[in-house]
Short mmCIF file of C-alpha atoms and ligand atoms in Angstrom, two decimals:
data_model
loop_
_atom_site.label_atom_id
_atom_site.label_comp_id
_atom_site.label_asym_id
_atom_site.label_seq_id
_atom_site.Cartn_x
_atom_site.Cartn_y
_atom_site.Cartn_z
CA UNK A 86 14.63 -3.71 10.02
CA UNK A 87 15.89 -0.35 10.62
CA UNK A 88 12.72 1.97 12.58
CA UNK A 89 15.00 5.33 11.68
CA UNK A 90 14.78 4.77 7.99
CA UNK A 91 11.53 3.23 7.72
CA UNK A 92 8.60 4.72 6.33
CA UNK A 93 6.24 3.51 8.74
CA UNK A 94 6.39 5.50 11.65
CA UNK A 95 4.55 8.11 12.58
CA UNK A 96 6.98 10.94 11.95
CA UNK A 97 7.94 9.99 8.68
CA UNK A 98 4.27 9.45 7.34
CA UNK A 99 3.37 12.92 8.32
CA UNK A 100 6.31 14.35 6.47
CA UNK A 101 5.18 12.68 3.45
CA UNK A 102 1.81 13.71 4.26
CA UNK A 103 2.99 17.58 4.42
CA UNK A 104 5.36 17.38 1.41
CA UNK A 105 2.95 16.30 -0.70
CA UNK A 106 -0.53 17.90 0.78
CA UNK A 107 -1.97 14.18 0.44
CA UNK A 108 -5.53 13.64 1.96
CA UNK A 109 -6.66 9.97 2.70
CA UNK A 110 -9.46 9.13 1.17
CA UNK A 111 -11.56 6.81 3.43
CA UNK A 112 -13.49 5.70 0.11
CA UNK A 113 -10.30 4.34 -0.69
CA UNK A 114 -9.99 1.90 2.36
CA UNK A 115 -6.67 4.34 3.17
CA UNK A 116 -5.41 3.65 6.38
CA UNK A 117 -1.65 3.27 6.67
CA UNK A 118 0.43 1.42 8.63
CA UNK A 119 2.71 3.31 11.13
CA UNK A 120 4.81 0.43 13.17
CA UNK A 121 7.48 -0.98 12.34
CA UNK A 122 6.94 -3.79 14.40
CA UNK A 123 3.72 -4.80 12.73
CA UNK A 124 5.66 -4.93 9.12
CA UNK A 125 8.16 -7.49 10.59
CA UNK A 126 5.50 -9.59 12.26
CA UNK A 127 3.48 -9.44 8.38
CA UNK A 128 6.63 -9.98 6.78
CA UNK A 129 7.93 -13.18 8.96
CA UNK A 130 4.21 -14.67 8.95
CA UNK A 131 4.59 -14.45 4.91
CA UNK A 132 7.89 -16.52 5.10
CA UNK A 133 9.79 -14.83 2.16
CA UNK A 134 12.94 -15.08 1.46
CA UNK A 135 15.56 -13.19 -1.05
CA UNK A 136 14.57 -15.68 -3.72
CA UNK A 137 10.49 -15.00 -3.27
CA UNK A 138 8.11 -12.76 -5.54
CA UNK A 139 6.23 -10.84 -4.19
CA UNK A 140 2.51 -8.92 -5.08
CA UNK A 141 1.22 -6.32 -3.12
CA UNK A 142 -2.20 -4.57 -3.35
CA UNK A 143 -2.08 -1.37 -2.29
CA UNK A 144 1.13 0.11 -1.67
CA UNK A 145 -0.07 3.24 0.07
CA UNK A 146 3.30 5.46 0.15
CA UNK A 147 5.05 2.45 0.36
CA UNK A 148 5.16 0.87 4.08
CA UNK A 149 5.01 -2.48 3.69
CA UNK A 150 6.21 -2.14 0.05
CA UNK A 151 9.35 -0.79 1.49
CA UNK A 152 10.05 -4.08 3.56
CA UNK A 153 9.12 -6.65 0.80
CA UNK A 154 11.44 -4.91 -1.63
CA UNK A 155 14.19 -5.51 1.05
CA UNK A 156 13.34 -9.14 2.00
CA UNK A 157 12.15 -10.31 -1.42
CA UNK A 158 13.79 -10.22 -4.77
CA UNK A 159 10.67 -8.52 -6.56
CA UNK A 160 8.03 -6.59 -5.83
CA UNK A 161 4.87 -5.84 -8.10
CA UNK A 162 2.19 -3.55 -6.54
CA UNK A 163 -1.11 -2.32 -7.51
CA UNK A 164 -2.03 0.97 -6.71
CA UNK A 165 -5.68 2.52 -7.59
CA UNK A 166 -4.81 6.02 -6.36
CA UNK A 167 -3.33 8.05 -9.01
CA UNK A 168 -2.21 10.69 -6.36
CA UNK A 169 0.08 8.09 -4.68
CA UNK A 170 2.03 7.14 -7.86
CA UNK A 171 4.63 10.09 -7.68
CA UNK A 172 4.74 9.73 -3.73
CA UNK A 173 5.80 6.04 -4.34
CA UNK A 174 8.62 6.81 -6.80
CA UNK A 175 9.79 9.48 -4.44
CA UNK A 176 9.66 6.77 -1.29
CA UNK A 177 10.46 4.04 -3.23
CA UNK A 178 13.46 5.84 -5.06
CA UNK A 179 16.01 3.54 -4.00
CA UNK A 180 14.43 0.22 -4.25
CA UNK A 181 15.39 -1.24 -7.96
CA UNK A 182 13.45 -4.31 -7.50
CA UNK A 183 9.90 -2.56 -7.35
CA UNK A 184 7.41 -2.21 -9.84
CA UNK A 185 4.60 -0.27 -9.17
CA UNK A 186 0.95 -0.30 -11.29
CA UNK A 187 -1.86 2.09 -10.85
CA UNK A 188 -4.65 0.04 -11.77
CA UNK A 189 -7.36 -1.23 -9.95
CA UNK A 190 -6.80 -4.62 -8.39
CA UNK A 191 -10.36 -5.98 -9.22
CA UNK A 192 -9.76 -5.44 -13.22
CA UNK A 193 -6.17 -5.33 -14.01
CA UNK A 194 -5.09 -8.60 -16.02
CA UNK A 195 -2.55 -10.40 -12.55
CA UNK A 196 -1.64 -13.61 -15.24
CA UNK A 197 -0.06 -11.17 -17.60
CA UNK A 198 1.64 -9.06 -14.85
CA UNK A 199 3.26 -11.70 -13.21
CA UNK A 200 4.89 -12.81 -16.35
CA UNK A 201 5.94 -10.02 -17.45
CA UNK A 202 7.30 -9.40 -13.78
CA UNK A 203 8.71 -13.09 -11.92
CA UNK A 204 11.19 -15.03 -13.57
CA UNK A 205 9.46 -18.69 -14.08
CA UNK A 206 8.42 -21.11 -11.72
CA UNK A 207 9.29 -17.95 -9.07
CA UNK A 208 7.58 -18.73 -6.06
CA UNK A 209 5.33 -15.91 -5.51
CA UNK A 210 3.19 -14.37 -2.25
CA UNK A 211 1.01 -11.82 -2.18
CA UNK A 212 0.84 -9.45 1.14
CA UNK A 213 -0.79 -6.68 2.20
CA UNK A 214 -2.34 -4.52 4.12
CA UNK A 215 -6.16 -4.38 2.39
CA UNK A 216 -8.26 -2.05 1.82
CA UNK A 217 -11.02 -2.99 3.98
CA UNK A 218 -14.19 -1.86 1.92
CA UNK A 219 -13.75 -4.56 -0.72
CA UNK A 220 -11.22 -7.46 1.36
CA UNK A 221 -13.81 -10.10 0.39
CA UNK A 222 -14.31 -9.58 -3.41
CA UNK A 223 -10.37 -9.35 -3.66
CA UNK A 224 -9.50 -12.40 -2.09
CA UNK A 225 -12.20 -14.25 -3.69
CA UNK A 226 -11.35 -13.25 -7.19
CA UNK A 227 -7.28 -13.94 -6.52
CA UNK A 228 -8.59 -17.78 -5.20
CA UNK A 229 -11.05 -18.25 -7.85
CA UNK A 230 -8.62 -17.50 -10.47
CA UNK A 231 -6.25 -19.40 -9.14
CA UNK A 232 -3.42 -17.42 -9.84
CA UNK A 233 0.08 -19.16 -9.39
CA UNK A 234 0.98 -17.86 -6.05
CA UNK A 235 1.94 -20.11 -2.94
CA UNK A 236 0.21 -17.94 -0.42
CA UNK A 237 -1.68 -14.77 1.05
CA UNK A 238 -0.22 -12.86 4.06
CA UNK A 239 -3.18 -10.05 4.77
CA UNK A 240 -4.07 -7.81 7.01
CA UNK A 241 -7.51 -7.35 7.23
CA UNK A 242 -10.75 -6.57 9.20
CA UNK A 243 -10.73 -8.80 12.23
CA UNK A 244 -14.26 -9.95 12.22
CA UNK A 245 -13.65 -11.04 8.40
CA UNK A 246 -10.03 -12.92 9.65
CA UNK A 247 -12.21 -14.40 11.77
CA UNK A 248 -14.82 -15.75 9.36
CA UNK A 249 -12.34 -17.32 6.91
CA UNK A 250 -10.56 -19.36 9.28
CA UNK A 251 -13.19 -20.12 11.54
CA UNK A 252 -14.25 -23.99 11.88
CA UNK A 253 -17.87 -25.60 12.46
CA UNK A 254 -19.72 -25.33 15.55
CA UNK A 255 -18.69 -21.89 15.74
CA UNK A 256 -20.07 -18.09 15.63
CA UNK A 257 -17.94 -17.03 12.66
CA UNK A 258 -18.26 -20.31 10.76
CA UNK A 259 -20.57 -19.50 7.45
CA UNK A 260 -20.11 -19.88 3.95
CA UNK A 261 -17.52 -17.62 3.45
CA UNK A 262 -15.43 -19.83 5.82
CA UNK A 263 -16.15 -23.04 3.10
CA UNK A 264 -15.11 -20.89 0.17
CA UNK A 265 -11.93 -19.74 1.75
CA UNK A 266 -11.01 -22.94 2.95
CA UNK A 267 -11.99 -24.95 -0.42
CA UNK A 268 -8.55 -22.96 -1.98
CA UNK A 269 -6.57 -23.01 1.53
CA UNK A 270 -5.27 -23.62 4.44
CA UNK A 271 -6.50 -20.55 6.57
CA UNK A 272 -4.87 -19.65 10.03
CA UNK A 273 -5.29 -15.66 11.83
CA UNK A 274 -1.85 -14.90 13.17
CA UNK A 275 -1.82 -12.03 14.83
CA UNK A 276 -4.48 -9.29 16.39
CA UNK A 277 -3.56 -5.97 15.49
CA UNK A 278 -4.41 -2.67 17.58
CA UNK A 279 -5.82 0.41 15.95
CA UNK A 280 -3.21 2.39 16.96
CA UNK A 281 -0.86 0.75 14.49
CA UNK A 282 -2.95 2.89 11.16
CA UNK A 283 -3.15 6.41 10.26
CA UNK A 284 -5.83 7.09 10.42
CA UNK A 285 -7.28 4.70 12.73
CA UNK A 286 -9.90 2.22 11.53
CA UNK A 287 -13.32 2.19 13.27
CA UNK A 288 -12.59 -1.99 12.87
CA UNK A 289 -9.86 -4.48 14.73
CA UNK A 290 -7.73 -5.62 12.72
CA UNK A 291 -5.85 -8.83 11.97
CA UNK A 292 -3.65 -10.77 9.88
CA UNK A 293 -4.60 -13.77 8.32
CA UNK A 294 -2.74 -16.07 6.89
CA UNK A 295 -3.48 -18.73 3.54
CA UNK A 296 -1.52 -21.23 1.88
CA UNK A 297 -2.59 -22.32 -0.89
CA UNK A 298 -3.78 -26.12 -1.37
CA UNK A 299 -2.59 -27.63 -4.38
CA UNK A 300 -5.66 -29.86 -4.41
CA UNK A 301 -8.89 -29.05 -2.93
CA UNK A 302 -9.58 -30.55 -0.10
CA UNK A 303 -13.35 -32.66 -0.94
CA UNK A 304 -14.19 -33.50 -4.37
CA UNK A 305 -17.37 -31.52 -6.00
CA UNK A 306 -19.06 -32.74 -9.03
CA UNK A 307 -20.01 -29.16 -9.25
CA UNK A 308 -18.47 -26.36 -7.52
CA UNK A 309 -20.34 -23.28 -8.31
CA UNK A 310 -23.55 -25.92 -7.36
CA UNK A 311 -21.34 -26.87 -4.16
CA UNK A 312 -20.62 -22.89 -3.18
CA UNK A 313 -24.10 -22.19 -3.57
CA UNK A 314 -25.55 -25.17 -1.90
CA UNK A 315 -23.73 -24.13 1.58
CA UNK A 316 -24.68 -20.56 0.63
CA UNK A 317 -28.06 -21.86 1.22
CA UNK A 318 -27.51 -24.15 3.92
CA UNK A 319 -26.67 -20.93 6.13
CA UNK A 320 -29.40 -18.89 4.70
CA UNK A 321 -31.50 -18.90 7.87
CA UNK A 322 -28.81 -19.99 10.81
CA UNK A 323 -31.32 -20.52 13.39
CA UNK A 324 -32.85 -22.76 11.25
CA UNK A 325 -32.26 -26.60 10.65
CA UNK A 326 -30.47 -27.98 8.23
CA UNK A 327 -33.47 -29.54 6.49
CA UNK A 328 -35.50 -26.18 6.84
CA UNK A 329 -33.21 -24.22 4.70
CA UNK A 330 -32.83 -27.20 2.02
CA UNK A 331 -36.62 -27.29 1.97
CA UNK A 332 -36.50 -23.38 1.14
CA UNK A 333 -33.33 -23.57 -1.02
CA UNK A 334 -35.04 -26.10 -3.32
CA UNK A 335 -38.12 -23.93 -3.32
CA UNK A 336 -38.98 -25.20 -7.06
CA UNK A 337 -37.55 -27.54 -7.55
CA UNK A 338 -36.95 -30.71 -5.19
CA UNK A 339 -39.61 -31.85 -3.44
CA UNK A 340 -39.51 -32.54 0.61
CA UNK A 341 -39.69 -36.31 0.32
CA UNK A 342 -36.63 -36.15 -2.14
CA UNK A 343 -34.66 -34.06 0.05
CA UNK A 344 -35.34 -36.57 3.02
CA UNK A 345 -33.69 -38.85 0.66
CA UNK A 346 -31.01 -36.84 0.04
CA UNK A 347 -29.60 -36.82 3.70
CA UNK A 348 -30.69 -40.23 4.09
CA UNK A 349 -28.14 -40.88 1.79
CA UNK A 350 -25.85 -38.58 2.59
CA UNK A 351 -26.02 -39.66 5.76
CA UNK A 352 -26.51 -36.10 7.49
CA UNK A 353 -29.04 -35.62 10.01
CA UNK A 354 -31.30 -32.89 9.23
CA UNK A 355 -32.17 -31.65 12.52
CA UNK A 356 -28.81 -30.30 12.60
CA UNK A 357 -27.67 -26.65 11.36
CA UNK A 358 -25.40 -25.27 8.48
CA UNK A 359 -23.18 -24.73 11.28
CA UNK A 360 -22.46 -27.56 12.55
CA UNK A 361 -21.48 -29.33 8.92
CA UNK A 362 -17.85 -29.90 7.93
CA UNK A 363 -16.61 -28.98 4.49
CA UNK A 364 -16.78 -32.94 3.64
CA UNK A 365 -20.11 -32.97 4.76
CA UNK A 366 -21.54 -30.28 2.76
CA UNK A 367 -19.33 -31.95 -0.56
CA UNK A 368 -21.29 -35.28 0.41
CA UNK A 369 -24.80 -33.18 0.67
CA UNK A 370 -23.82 -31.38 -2.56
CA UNK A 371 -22.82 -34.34 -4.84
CA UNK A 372 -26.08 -36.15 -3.55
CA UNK A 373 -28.09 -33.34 -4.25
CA UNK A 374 -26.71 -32.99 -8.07
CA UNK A 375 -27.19 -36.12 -9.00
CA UNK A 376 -30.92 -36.17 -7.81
CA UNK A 377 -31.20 -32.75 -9.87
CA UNK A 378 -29.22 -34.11 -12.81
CA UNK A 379 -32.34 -37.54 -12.39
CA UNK A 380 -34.53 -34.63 -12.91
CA UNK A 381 -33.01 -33.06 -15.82
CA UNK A 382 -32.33 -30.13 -14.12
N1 SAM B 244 0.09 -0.68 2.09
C1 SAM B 244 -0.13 0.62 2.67
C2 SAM B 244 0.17 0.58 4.15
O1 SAM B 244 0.11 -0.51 4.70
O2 SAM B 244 0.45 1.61 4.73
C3 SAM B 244 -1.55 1.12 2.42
C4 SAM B 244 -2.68 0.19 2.81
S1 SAM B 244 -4.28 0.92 2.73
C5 SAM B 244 -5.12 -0.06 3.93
C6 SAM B 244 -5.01 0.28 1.24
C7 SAM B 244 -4.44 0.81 -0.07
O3 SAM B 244 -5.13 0.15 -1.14
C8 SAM B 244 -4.57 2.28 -0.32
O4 SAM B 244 -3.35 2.79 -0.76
C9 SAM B 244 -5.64 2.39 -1.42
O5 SAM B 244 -5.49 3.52 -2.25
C10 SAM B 244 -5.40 1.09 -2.17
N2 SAM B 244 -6.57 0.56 -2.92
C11 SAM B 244 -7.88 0.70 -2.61
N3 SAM B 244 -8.65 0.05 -3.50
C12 SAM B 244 -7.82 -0.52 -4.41
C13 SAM B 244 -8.01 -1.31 -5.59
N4 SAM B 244 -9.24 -1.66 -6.00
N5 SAM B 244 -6.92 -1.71 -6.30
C14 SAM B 244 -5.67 -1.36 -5.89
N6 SAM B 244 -5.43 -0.61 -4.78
C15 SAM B 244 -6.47 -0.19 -4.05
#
């Protein structure tokens, strides 16, 4: 990766910066990566080659854009800010394997982009460096709609990294952790300074990395049920487990039923949300449907 050429460094950012009288705008989640280093640790944690697609969300004015059009065969990007469309075909200008929207991530139509954009059966990765203000929602939606990509390479906040890999029995373990891990296999790679961004982040930073699973990894009769369910297994954490089931079935199962349900789930109930493994919470779920489905609920 050649640092003189590159577009992240700090002198070269600036100059784009001043050329164009850009300001970042921190609504935007606009803070962009100055280190060269950090783009080839993203880029080898993604594992692309000159065969892979590759999605980006967020180009910026092109840093890590820059680097995936030279290590991948395609690139598609999705830019929200308007202002950073002409700055990307001037940085970009070179690159004839990029193709750059300005739509917003969270409502553009992905299916029909990547058709129009990867040749079929491409393998495909998305990577980027997110905007932090809405990580969460965008990840979600990309694993809920299981879009045909083999994997996610993102930088993100750290204490969010953290929550999505994290395993039970531990602080950042919750249900965000579940949902994550229900569509992959979730590992945090690196810990990333501040001083890497312009501007700097108030946050830490990481990148985390997810392959997708081609089958989840517990079977759900239900799964919106099953999300919610360990939602409200970790509604109260200091709690037990049986505490927040009593208050999550408020209306509609009574205590005595939900003693039968971890009888037969065979979970103790003096135990927290916490401490429950994605199998154990499919096994409390799938009990606890069938009960409401006895009820005709
Ligand atoms: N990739 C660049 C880099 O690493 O230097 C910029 C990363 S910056 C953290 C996040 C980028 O996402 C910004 O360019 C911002 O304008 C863009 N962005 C914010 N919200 C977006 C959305 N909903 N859809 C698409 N892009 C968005």
């Amino acid at each position: 990766m050649s640092e003189q050429k590159a577009i992240a460094t700090p002198f070269k950012t600036k100059e784009i910066l001043n050329k164009y009288g850009f300001s970042f705008k921190k609504s935007l989640g606009q803070n962009f990566l100055i280190d060269v280093n950090t783009l080839r640790n993203i880029i080898e944690q993604a594992g692309i080659d000159e065969h892979t697609g590759t999605m980006e969300i967020g180009p910026g004015m092109g840093a890590l854009t820059e680097q995936l059009a030279i290590y991948s065969e395609k690139v598609v990007a999705f830019e929200i800010d308007q202002r950073l469309i002409p700055i990307l075909e001037d940085t970009l200008d070179s690159y004839t394997n990029v193709t750059i929207i300005n739509e917003d991530i969270l409502k553009a139509d992905i299916r029909k982009v990547m058709k129009e954009n990867f040749k079929e059966g491409q393998r495909v990765k998305v990577v980027a460096n997110l905007p932090y203000y809405i990580t969460t929602p965008i990840l979600m939606k990309l694993l809920m709609d299981r879009l045909p990509v083999d994997s996610f390479t993102v930088m993100i906040q750290k204490e969010v990294a953290d929550r999505m890999a994290a395993q039970p029995n531990t602080k950042s373990y919750g249900s965000l952790s579940i949902a994550v891990q229900y569509y992959t296999q979730a590992k945090v790679t690196i810990n990333v300074p501040k001083t890497v961004f312009m501007p700097q982040p108030n946050v830490d930073s990481s990148v985390l990395h997810l392959e997708l699973r081609e089958e989840p990894p517990v079977e759900v009769r239900n799964e919106e049920f099953f999300f919610d369910l360990v939602q409200g297994c970790f509604g109260q954490r200091r709690k037990t487990l049986r505490n927040n089931l009593i208050r999550y079935f408020k209306d509609t199962l009574s205590k005595e039923i939900i003693e039968e349900i971890l009888e037969k789930a065979e979970i103790d109930g003096t135990r927290r949300g916490e401490s429950l493994t994605m199998e154990e919470f499919a096994d409390l779920a799938n009990t606890s449907y069938e009960y409401r489905k006895e009820q005709g609920q």
